[in-house]
Coordinates of C-alpha atoms in Angstrom, one line a residue:
N1 CA -16.9 18.9 -15.1
V2 CA -18.5 22.3 -15.4
S3 CA -15.9 25.1 -15.1
S4 CA -17.9 28.3 -15.9
L5 CA -21.4 29.7 -16.7
D6 CA -22.7 31.3 -19.8
W7 CA -25.9 33.5 -19.6
A8 CA -28.2 33.6 -22.6
A9 CA -31.8 34.3 -23.5
A10 CA -34.5 32.0 -22.4
G11 CA -34.7 28.9 -24.5
G12 CA -31.2 29.3 -25.8
V13 CA -29.2 27.9 -22.9
S14 CA -26.6 25.3 -23.6
F15 CA -23.4 24.1 -22.1
R16 CA -20.5 22.0 -23.2
V17 CA -18.6 19.5 -21.2
G18 CA -14.9 19.4 -22.0
A19 CA -14.3 15.8 -22.8
T20 CA -12.6 14.0 -25.7
E21 CA -15.0 12.5 -28.2
V22 CA -14.4 8.8 -28.6
P23 CA -15.7 6.8 -31.6
A24 CA -18.7 4.6 -30.7
S25 CA -16.7 1.5 -31.7
E26 CA -14.0 2.3 -29.1
A27 CA -16.5 3.6 -26.4
A28 CA -18.5 0.3 -26.3
V29 CA -17.4 -2.0 -23.5
T30 CA -17.8 -5.6 -24.2
A31 CA -17.7 -8.3 -21.6
L32 CA -14.7 -10.6 -21.8
P33 CA -15.3 -14.4 -22.0
E34 CA -14.9 -16.2 -18.7
G35 CA -11.3 -17.2 -18.0
S36 CA -9.8 -14.8 -20.6
R37 CA -7.2 -12.3 -19.5
L38 CA -6.0 -8.9 -20.7
N39 CA -2.5 -8.3 -22.2
L40 CA 0.0 -5.8 -21.0
V41 CA 0.8 -3.0 -23.4
D42 CA 4.1 -1.1 -23.2
L43 CA 3.9 2.7 -22.7
Q44 CA 5.9 4.2 -25.6
G45 CA 8.3 6.9 -24.5
V46 CA 7.6 6.5 -20.8
S47 CA 10.5 5.9 -18.3
A48 CA 9.5 3.6 -15.4
P49 CA 10.7 0.4 -13.8
R50 CA 8.2 -1.5 -15.9
A51 CA 6.4 0.9 -18.2
S52 CA 3.3 -1.2 -19.0
L53 CA -0.5 -1.2 -18.4
V54 CA -3.3 -3.4 -19.4
E55 CA -4.8 -2.9 -22.8
G56 CA -7.5 -0.2 -22.8
V57 CA -6.0 1.5 -19.8
A58 CA -2.8 2.1 -21.7
L59 CA -4.8 4.0 -24.3
D60 CA -6.4 6.2 -21.7
F61 CA -3.0 6.9 -20.1
A62 CA -1.6 7.9 -23.5
D63 CA -4.5 10.3 -23.9
L64 CA -4.0 11.7 -20.4
R65 CA -0.3 12.2 -21.0
L66 CA -1.0 14.3 -24.1
K67 CA -3.6 16.4 -22.3
V68 CA -1.4 17.1 -19.3
A69 CA 1.6 18.0 -21.6
A70 CA -0.6 20.4 -23.6
A71 CA -2.0 22.0 -20.4
T72 CA 1.2 22.4 -18.5
G73 CA 3.8 22.8 -21.4
W74 CA 6.0 19.8 -20.3
D75 CA 5.8 16.1 -20.3
F76 CA 4.8 15.5 -16.7
L77 CA 3.9 11.8 -17.2
G78 CA 7.0 11.0 -19.2
T79 CA 8.7 9.6 -16.1
L80 CA 6.8 7.5 -13.6
D81 CA 7.8 6.1 -10.3
N82 CA 5.8 3.0 -11.0
A83 CA 3.3 1.6 -13.6
F84 CA 2.6 -2.2 -13.6
V85 CA 4.2 -4.0 -10.7
G86 CA 4.6 -7.8 -10.9
M87 CA 2.9 -9.8 -8.1
N88 CA 6.3 -11.0 -6.9
D89 CA 7.9 -7.6 -7.0
P90 CA 8.1 -5.9 -3.6
L91 CA 6.5 -2.5 -3.0
P92 CA 7.7 0.0 -0.5
P93 CA 7.2 -1.0 3.2
G94 CA 3.8 -0.2 4.5
F95 CA 1.9 -0.4 1.2
A96 CA -1.3 -2.4 1.2
Y97 CA -1.3 -6.0 -0.1
E98 CA -4.2 -5.2 -2.4
D99 CA -2.5 -2.4 -4.2
W100 CA -3.8 -1.4 -7.6
L101 CA -0.3 -1.3 -9.0
Y102 CA -0.4 -5.0 -9.2
T103 CA -3.4 -5.0 -11.5
G104 CA -1.8 -3.0 -14.3
R105 CA -4.4 -0.3 -13.9
A106 CA -2.5 2.3 -11.8
F107 CA 0.5 4.5 -11.9
T108 CA 2.5 6.7 -9.5
F109 CA 4.1 9.8 -10.9
N110 CA 7.7 10.7 -10.0
P111 CA 7.9 12.3 -6.4
A112 CA 11.0 14.3 -7.5
A113 CA 8.6 16.8 -9.1
T114 CA 7.0 17.4 -5.7
Q115 CA 10.4 17.9 -4.0
A116 CA 11.4 20.3 -6.8
G117 CA 8.4 22.5 -6.3
W118 CA 6.7 21.6 -9.6
V119 CA 3.8 19.8 -7.9
E120 CA 1.6 21.0 -5.1
V121 CA -1.0 18.9 -3.2
V122 CA -4.0 20.2 -1.3
R123 CA -5.6 18.1 1.5
E124 CA -9.2 17.1 1.1
D125 CA -11.1 15.0 3.7
F126 CA -14.2 13.1 2.8
G127 CA -16.1 10.6 5.1
G128 CA -13.2 10.2 7.5
E129 CA -10.7 9.5 4.7
T130 CA -8.0 11.8 3.4
Y131 CA -7.5 12.6 -0.3
W132 CA -5.1 14.9 -2.1
R133 CA -5.7 17.2 -5.1
V134 CA -2.6 17.4 -7.2
Y135 CA -1.7 20.6 -9.0
V136 CA 1.1 20.7 -11.6
R137 CA 3.0 23.9 -12.2
A138 CA 2.9 25.2 -15.8
V139 CA 6.1 26.0 -17.7
R140 CA 4.9 29.4 -19.0
Q141 CA 4.0 31.7 -16.1
D142 CA 2.6 34.4 -18.2
G143 CA -1.1 33.3 -17.6
S144 CA -1.5 31.5 -20.9
L145 CA -1.4 28.1 -19.1
G146 CA -3.1 27.1 -15.9
E147 CA -4.7 29.2 -13.1
P148 CA -3.5 30.6 -9.8
L149 CA -4.0 28.4 -6.7
R150 CA -6.8 29.4 -4.3
T151 CA -6.0 27.1 -1.4
R152 CA -2.9 26.6 0.7
P153 CA -1.1 23.4 -0.2
W154 CA -0.1 20.8 2.3
N155 CA 3.5 20.9 3.6
F156 CA 4.7 17.4 4.7
E157 CA 8.1 18.7 5.7
A158 CA 6.5 20.8 8.5
R159 CA 6.3 17.7 10.7
Y160 CA 10.2 17.9 11.2
L161 CA 10.2 21.5 12.5
G162 CA 10.0 20.3 16.1
T163 CA 6.4 21.1 16.9
P164 CA 4.7 18.0 18.4
A165 CA 1.2 19.0 17.3
V166 CA 2.3 19.5 13.7
Y167 CA 4.2 16.2 13.8
D168 CA 1.1 14.3 15.0
S169 CA -1.0 16.0 12.2
G170 CA 1.4 14.8 9.5
G171 CA 2.4 18.3 8.6
A172 CA 0.5 21.6 8.1
P173 CA -0.8 23.9 5.4
K174 CA 1.8 26.2 3.9
P175 CA 1.9 29.7 5.5
E176 CA 1.0 31.3 2.1
I177 CA -0.5 30.3 -1.2
P178 CA 2.4 29.9 -3.7
T179 CA 2.4 32.3 -6.5
G180 CA 2.2 31.2 -10.1
Y181 CA -0.1 29.2 -12.5
Y182 CA -1.0 25.6 -12.0
V183 CA -3.1 22.9 -13.7
D184 CA -5.5 20.7 -11.8
F185 CA -4.0 17.3 -12.6
T186 CA -6.6 15.4 -10.5
E187 CA -9.4 16.8 -12.6
L188 CA -7.6 15.9 -15.9
A189 CA -6.9 12.3 -14.5
A190 CA -10.6 11.9 -13.6
D191 CA -11.7 12.8 -17.1
A192 CA -9.4 10.0 -18.4
G193 CA -10.8 7.5 -15.9
F194 CA -7.9 7.6 -13.4
H195 CA -9.0 8.4 -9.9
R196 CA -7.0 9.2 -6.8
L197 CA -6.8 6.8 -3.8
P198 CA -7.3 7.6 -0.2
A199 CA -4.3 8.0 2.1
M200 CA -3.3 5.0 4.3
A201 CA -3.9 5.1 8.0
N202 CA -0.2 5.7 8.8
W203 CA 0.3 8.7 6.4
R204 CA 0.9 11.1 9.2
T205 CA 4.1 9.4 10.2
Y206 CA 4.9 7.6 7.0
Y207 CA 5.5 9.9 4.0
Q208 CA 4.8 7.2 1.3
G209 CA 1.6 6.2 3.0
A210 CA 0.0 9.5 1.8
R211 CA -0.3 8.0 -1.7
F212 CA -1.0 11.4 -3.3
S213 CA 1.0 10.3 -6.4
E214 CA -1.0 7.1 -7.1
F215 CA -4.0 7.1 -9.6
A216 CA -6.0 4.0 -10.6
H217 CA -8.3 3.2 -13.5
T218 CA -10.7 0.9 -11.7
D219 CA -13.6 0.8 -14.2
G220 CA -15.9 -0.1 -11.3
L221 CA -14.0 -3.4 -10.7
T222 CA -13.0 -4.8 -7.3
W223 CA -9.3 -5.4 -6.8
Q224 CA -9.7 -9.1 -7.0
D225 CA -11.7 -8.9 -10.2
A226 CA -9.0 -6.7 -11.7
M227 CA -6.4 -9.2 -10.7
L228 CA -8.3 -12.0 -12.4
L229 CA -8.1 -10.1 -15.7
V230 CA -4.3 -10.4 -15.5
Y231 CA -3.6 -13.6 -13.5
P232 CA -5.3 -17.0 -13.2
P233 CA -7.2 -17.7 -10.0
E234 CA -4.6 -20.1 -8.6
A235 CA -1.9 -17.4 -8.8
I236 CA -3.6 -15.0 -6.4
I237 CA -4.6 -17.4 -3.7
T238 CA -3.0 -16.3 -0.5
P239 CA -1.3 -19.2 1.4
T240 CA -1.4 -19.2 5.1
P241 CA 2.1 -18.1 6.2
F242 CA 2.0 -20.0 9.6
R243 CA 0.4 -23.1 11.1
T244 CA -3.0 -22.6 12.5
P245 CA -3.3 -23.1 16.3
T246 CA -6.1 -25.6 15.9
T247 CA -4.7 -29.1 15.5
T248 CA -6.6 -32.1 14.1
P249 CA -7.8 -34.3 17.0
T250 CA -6.4 -37.9 17.1
L251 CA -7.9 -41.0 18.8
T252 CA -6.3 -41.7 22.2
R253 CA -6.3 -45.2 23.5
V254 CA -7.8 -45.7 26.9
P255 CA -5.1 -47.0 29.4
T256 CA -5.7 -50.5 30.8
A257 CA -5.0 -51.8 34.3
T258 CA -1.8 -53.8 34.8
P259 CA -2.6 -57.5 35.6
W260 CA -1.8 -58.9 39.0
W261 CA 0.4 -61.6 37.7
W262 CA 2.6 -59.0 35.9
R263 CA 3.2 -57.2 39.2
W264 CA 4.1 -60.6 40.8
L265 CA 6.7 -61.5 38.2
T266 CA 8.3 -58.1 38.2
P267 CA 11.0 -58.0 40.9
Q268 CA 10.4 -55.2 43.4
P269 CA 13.3 -52.9 43.9
T270 CA 15.1 -53.2 47.3
R271 CA 16.9 -50.4 49.0
T272 CA 20.5 -50.9 49.7
P273 CA 21.6 -49.3 53.1
A274 CA 24.1 -46.7 52.7
A275 CA 27.4 -47.0 54.4
T276 CA 27.7 -45.0 57.6
R277 CA 31.0 -43.4 58.5
T278 CA 32.2 -44.1 62.0
A279 CA 33.7 -41.2 63.8
T280 CA 37.3 -41.7 65.0
P281 CA 38.7 -39.9 68.0
T282 CA 41.2 -37.2 67.3
P283 CA 44.1 -37.0 69.9
T284 CA 44.7 -33.6 71.4
L285 CA 47.9 -32.5 73.1
G286 CA 47.9 -31.8 76.8
V287 CA 49.7 -29.2 78.7
L288 CA 53.0 -31.2 78.7
G289 CA 52.6 -32.3 75.1
T290 CA 51.3 -35.8 75.8
P291 CA 48.3 -37.1 73.9
T292 CA 45.0 -37.0 75.6
P293 CA 42.3 -39.6 74.6

């Protein structure tokens, strides 16, 4: 990423891209043999439910962690909400089935930093999808670390202020730009190969659906290809959870006519007449008390 310009005489123009130099032996990417899988590497000094990423990605994460700590003055990635998530471990409700956390190539930072005011997110829409640019507040606010914000961050809590239009929009930009100095975490993560993911379709009504805290190191792989580098093919086959409505047709025998002799041998039912009750005269009393027929 180019951050500034430098004017010089004609023929002497040069610019430098701020990237970490990697030895050629480590920068070369070799294709894995078919059927081979990557190992999980523990992230040293990182607190997470399962602090592991696949080999190669774990090295880039360690490099990103050091860069963010140097740029902000504190260990922002020392505590993660999630790193590698096992295939049988549940994710929060509403998350996609094909989430990159299952591949060992993604992480989500601790959302407590956002609630404490140490992280600000700016909404950016591209091609009908919503993305978030994450800014981390620097420890020293004397201007030696970070830069001031130039765009109003997004306020998710505004949806609960009672305004229907704001609730339907999933929040609103903050009234003013917060003062202080921040570091563009999204840019540092992209330099290390970790890219942000678009928000889910339900992010306006579901806070975790915004996915502003999740970054994935895809390396140009599809989700299924990335899963095959961790699991065997038979482990990621999705079984059908219910019976399909289409049943297998079976042969039905054609009914045959009943022979005449079977009807002759079979006794026909006869109706038994029901008993009929006969009405009996009821004597009534006359004027003088004598029965009248």
